[in-house]
CSV table of N, CA and C in Angstrom, one decimal:
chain,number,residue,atom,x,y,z
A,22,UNK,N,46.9,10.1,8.7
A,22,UNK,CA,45.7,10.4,8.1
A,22,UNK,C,45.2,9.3,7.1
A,23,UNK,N,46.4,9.0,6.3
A,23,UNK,CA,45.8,7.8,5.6
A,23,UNK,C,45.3,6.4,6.3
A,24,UNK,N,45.7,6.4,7.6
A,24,UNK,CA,45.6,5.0,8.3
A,24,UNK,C,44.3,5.1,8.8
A,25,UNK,N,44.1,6.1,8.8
A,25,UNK,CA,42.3,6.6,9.5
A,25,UNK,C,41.0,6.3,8.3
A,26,UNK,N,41.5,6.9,7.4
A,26,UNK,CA,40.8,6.4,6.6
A,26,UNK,C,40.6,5.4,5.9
A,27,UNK,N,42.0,4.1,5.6
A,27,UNK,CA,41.6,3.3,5.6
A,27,UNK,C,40.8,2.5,6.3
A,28,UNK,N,41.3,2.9,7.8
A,28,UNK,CA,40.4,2.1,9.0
A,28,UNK,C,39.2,2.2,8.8
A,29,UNK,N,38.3,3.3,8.2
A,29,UNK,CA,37.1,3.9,8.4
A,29,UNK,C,36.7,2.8,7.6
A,30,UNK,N,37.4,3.2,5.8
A,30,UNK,CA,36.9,2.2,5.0
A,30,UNK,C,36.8,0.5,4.9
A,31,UNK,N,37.5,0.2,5.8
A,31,UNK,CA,37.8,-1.2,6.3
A,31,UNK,C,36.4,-1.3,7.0
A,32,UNK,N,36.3,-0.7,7.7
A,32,UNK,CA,35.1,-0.7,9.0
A,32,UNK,C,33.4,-0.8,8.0
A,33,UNK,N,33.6,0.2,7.1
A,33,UNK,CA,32.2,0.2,6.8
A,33,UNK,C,32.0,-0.7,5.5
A,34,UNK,N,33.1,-1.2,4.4
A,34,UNK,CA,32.7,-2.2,4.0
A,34,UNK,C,32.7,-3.9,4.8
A,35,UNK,N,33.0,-3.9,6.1
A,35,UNK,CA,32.5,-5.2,7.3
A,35,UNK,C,31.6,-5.1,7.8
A,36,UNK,N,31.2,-4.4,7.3
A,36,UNK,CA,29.7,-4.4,8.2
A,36,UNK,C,28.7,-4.9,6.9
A,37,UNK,N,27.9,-5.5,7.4
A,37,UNK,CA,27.0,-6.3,6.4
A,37,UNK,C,25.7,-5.2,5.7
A,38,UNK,N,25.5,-5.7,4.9
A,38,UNK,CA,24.6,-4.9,4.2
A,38,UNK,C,22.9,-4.8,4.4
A,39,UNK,N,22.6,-3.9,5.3
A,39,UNK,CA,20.8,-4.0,5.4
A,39,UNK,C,20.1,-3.8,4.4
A,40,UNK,N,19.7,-4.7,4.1
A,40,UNK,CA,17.9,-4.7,3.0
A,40,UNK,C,17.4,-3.2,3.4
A,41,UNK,N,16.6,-2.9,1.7
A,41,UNK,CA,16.1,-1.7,1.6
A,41,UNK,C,14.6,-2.3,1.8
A,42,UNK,N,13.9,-1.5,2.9
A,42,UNK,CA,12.5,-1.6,3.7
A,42,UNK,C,11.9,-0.4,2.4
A,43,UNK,N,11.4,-1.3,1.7
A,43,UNK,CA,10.6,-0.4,0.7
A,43,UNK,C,9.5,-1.4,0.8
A,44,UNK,N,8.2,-0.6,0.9
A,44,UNK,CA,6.8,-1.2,0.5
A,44,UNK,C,6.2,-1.3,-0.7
A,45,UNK,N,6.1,-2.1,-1.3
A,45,UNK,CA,5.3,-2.2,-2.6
A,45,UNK,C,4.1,-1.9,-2.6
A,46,UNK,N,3.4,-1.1,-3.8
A,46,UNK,CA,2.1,-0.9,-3.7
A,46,UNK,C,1.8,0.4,-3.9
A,47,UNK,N,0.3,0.7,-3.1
A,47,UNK,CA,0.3,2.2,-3.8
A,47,UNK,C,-0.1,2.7,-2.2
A,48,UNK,N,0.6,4.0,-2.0
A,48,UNK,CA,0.8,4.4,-0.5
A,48,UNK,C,0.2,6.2,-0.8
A,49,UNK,N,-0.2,6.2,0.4
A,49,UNK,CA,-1.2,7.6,0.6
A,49,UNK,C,-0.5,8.0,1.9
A,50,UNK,N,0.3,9.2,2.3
A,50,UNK,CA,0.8,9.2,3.7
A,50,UNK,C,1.4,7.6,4.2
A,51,UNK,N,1.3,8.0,5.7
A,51,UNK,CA,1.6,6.7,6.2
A,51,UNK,C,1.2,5.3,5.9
A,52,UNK,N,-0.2,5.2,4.9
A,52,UNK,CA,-0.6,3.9,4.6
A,52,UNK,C,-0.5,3.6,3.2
A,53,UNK,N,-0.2,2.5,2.8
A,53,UNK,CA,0.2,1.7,1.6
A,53,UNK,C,-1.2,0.9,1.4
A,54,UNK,N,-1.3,0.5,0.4
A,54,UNK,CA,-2.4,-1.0,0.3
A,54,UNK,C,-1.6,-1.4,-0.9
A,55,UNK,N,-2.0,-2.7,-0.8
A,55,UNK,CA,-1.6,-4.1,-2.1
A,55,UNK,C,-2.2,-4.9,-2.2
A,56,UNK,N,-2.3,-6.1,-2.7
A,56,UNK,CA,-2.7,-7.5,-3.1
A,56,UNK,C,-4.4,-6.6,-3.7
A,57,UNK,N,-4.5,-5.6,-4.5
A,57,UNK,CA,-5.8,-5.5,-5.0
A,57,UNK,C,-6.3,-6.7,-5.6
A,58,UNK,N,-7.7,-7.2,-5.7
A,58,UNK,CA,-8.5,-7.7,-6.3
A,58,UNK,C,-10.0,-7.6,-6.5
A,59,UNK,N,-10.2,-7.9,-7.6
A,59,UNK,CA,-11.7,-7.0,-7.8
A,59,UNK,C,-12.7,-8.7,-7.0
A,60,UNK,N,-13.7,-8.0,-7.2
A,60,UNK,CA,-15.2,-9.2,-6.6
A,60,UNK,C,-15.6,-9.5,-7.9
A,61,UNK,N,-15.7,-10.9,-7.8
A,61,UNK,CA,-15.9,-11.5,-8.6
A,61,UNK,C,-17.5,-11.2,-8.7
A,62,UNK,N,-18.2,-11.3,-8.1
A,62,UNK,CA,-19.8,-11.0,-8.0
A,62,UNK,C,-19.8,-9.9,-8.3
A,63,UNK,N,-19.1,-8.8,-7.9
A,63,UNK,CA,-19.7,-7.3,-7.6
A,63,UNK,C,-18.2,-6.3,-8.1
A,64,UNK,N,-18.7,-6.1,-9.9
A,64,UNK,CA,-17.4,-5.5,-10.3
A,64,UNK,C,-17.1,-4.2,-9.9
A,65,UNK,N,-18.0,-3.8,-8.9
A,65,UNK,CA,-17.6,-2.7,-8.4
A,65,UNK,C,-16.8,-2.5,-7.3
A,66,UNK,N,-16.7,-3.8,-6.5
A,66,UNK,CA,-16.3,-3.4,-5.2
A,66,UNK,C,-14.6,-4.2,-5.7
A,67,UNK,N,-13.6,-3.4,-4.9
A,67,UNK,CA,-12.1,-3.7,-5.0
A,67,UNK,C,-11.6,-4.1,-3.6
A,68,UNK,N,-11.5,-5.6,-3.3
A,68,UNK,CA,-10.8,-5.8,-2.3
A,68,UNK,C,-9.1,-5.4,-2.1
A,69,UNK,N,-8.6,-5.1,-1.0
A,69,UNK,CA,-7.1,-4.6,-0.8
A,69,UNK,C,-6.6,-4.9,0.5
A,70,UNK,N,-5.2,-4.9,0.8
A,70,UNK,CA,-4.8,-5.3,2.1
A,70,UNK,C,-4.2,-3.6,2.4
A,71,UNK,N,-4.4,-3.1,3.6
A,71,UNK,CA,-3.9,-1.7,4.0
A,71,UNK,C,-2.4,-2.1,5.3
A,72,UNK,N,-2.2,-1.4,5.2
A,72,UNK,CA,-1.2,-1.2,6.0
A,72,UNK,C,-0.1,-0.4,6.4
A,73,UNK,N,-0.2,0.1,7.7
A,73,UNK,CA,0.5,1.4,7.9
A,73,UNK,C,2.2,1.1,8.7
A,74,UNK,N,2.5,2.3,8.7
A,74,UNK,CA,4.0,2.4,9.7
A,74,UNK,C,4.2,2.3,10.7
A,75,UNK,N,2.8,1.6,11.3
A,75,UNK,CA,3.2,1.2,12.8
A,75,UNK,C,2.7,-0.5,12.7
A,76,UNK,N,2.9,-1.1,11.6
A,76,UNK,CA,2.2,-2.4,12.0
A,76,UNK,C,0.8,-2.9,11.8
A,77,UNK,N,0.2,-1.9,11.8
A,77,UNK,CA,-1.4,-2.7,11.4
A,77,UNK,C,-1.3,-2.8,10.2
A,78,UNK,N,-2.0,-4.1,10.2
A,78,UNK,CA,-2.2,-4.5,8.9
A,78,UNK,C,-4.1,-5.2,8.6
A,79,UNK,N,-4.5,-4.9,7.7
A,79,UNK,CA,-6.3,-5.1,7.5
A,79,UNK,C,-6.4,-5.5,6.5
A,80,UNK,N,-7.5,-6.4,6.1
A,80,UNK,CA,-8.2,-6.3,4.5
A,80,UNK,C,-9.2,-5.7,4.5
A,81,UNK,N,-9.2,-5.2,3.5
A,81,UNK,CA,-10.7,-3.7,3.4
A,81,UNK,C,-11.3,-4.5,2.1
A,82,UNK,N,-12.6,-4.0,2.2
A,82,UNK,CA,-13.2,-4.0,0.6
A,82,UNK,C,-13.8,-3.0,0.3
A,83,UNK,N,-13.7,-2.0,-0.6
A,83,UNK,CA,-14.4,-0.7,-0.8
A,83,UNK,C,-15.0,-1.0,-2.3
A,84,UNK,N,-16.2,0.0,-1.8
A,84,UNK,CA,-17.5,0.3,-2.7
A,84,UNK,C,-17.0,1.5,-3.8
A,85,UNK,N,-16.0,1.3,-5.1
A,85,UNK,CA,-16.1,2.0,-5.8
A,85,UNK,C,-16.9,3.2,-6.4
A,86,UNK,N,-18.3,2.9,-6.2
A,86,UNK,CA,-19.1,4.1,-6.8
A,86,UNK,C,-19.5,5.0,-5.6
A,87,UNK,N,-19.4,4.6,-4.2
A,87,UNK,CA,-19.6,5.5,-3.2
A,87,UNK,C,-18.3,5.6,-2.0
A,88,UNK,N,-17.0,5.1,-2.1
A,88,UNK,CA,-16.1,4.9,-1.5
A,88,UNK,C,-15.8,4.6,0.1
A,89,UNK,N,-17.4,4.0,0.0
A,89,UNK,CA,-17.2,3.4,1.2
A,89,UNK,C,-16.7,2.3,1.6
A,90,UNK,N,-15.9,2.3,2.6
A,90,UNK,CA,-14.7,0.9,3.4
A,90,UNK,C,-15.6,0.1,3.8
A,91,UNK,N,-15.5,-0.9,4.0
A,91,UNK,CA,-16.1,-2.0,4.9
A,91,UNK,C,-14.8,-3.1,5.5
A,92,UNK,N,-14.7,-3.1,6.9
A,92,UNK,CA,-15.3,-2.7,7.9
A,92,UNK,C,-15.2,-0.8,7.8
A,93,UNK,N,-16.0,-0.3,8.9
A,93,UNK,CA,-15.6,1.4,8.9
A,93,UNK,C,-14.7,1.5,10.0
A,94,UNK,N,-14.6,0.6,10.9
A,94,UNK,CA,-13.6,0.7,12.2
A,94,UNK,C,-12.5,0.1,12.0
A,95,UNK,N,-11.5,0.3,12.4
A,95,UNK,CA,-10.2,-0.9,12.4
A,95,UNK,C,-9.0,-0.1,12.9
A,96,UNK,N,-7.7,-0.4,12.7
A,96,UNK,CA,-6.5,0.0,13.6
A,96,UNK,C,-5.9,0.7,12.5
A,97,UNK,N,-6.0,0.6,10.9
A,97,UNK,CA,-5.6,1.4,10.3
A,97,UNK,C,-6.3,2.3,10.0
A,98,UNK,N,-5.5,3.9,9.9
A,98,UNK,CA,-6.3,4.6,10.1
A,98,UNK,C,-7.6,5.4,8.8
A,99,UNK,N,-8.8,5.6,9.1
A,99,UNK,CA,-9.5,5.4,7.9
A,99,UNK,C,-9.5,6.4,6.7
A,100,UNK,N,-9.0,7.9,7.1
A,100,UNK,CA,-8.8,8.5,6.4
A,100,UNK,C,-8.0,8.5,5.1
A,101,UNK,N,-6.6,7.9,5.7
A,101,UNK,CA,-5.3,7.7,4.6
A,101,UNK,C,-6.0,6.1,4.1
A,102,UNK,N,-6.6,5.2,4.7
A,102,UNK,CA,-7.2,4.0,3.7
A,102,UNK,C,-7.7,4.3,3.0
A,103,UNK,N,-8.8,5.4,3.0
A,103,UNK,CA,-10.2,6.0,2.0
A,103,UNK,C,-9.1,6.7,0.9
A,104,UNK,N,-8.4,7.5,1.4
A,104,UNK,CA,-7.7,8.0,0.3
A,104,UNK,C,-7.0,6.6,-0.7
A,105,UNK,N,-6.2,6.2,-0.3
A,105,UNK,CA,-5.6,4.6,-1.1
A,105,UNK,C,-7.2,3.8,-1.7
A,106,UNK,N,-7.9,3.8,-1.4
A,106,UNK,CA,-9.2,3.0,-2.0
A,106,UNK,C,-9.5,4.4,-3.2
A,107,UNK,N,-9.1,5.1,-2.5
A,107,UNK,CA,-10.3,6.0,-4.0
A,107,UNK,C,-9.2,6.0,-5.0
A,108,UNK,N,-7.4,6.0,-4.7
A,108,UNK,CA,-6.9,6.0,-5.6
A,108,UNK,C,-6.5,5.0,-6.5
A,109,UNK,N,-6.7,3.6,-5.8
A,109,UNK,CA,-7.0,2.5,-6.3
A,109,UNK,C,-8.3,2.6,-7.0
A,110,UNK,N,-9.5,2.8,-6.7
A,110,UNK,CA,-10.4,2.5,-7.8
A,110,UNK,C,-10.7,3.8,-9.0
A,111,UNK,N,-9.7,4.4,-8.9
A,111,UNK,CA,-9.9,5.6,-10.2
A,111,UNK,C,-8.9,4.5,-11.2
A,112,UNK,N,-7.8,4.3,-10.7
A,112,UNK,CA,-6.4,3.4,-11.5
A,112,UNK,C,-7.2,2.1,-12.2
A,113,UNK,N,-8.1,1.4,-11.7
A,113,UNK,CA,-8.8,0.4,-11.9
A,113,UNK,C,-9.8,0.5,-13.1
A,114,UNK,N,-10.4,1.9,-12.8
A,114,UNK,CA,-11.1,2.8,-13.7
A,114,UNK,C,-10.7,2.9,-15.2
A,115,UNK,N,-9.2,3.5,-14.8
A,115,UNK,CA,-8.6,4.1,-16.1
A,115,UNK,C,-8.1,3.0,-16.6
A,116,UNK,N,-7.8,1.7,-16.0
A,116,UNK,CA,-7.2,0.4,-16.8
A,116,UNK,C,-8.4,-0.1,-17.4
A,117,UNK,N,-9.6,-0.1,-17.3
A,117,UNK,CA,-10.6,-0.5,-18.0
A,117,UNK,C,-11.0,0.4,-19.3
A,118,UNK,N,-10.8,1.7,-19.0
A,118,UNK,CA,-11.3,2.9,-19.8
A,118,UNK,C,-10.0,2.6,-21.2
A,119,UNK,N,-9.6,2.0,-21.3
A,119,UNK,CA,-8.0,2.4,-21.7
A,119,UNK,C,-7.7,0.7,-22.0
A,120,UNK,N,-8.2,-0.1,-23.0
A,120,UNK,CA,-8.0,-1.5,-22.8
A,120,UNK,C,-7.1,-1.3,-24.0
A,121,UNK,N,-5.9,-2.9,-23.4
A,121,UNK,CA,-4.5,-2.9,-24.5
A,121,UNK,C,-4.9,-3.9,-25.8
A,122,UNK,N,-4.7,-3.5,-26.9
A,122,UNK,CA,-4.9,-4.8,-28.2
A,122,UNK,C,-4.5,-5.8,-27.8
């Protein structure tokens, strides 16, 4: 019994250790976005990169005051992006509403 278990424990500290696949950012369902930045021209609109759990990956820029995406078509899907853009630009919202000394 004891030789089993060491064997076990032998076995599973030799095996190498896999990286934790965590996504940074702010995620709605299956899609994430990151790299926000606002428009320099147009402080309403928030650029973002989206990207879901199968691989697509987009840059969107949404219209803050009416939450529309631009492009409206693409491979990620639009509903969970629209959600991540509106919850990005409320967050964006409240960092301005809310300024630090």
């Amino acid at each position: 019994m004891c030789r089993s278990l060491s064997l076990v424990l032998a076995l599973v500290l030799a095996l190498p250790a896999l990286p934790a696949l965590a996504s940074p950012g702010l995620c709605v369902g299956p899609v994430c976005g990151n790299e926000f930045s606002r428009s320099a021209l147009y402080h309403w609109q928030l650029r973002l990169r989206v990207n879901d759990q199968q691989g697509h990956r987009e840059r969107l820029v949404v219209d803050c005051r009416t939450g529309a995406l631009s492009p409206q078509q693409g491979l990620v899907e639009r509903g969970y992006a629209s959600a991540v853009a509106r919850r990005a630009c409320r967050l964006v919202a409240e960092g301005m509403a809310d300024p630090k000394p």
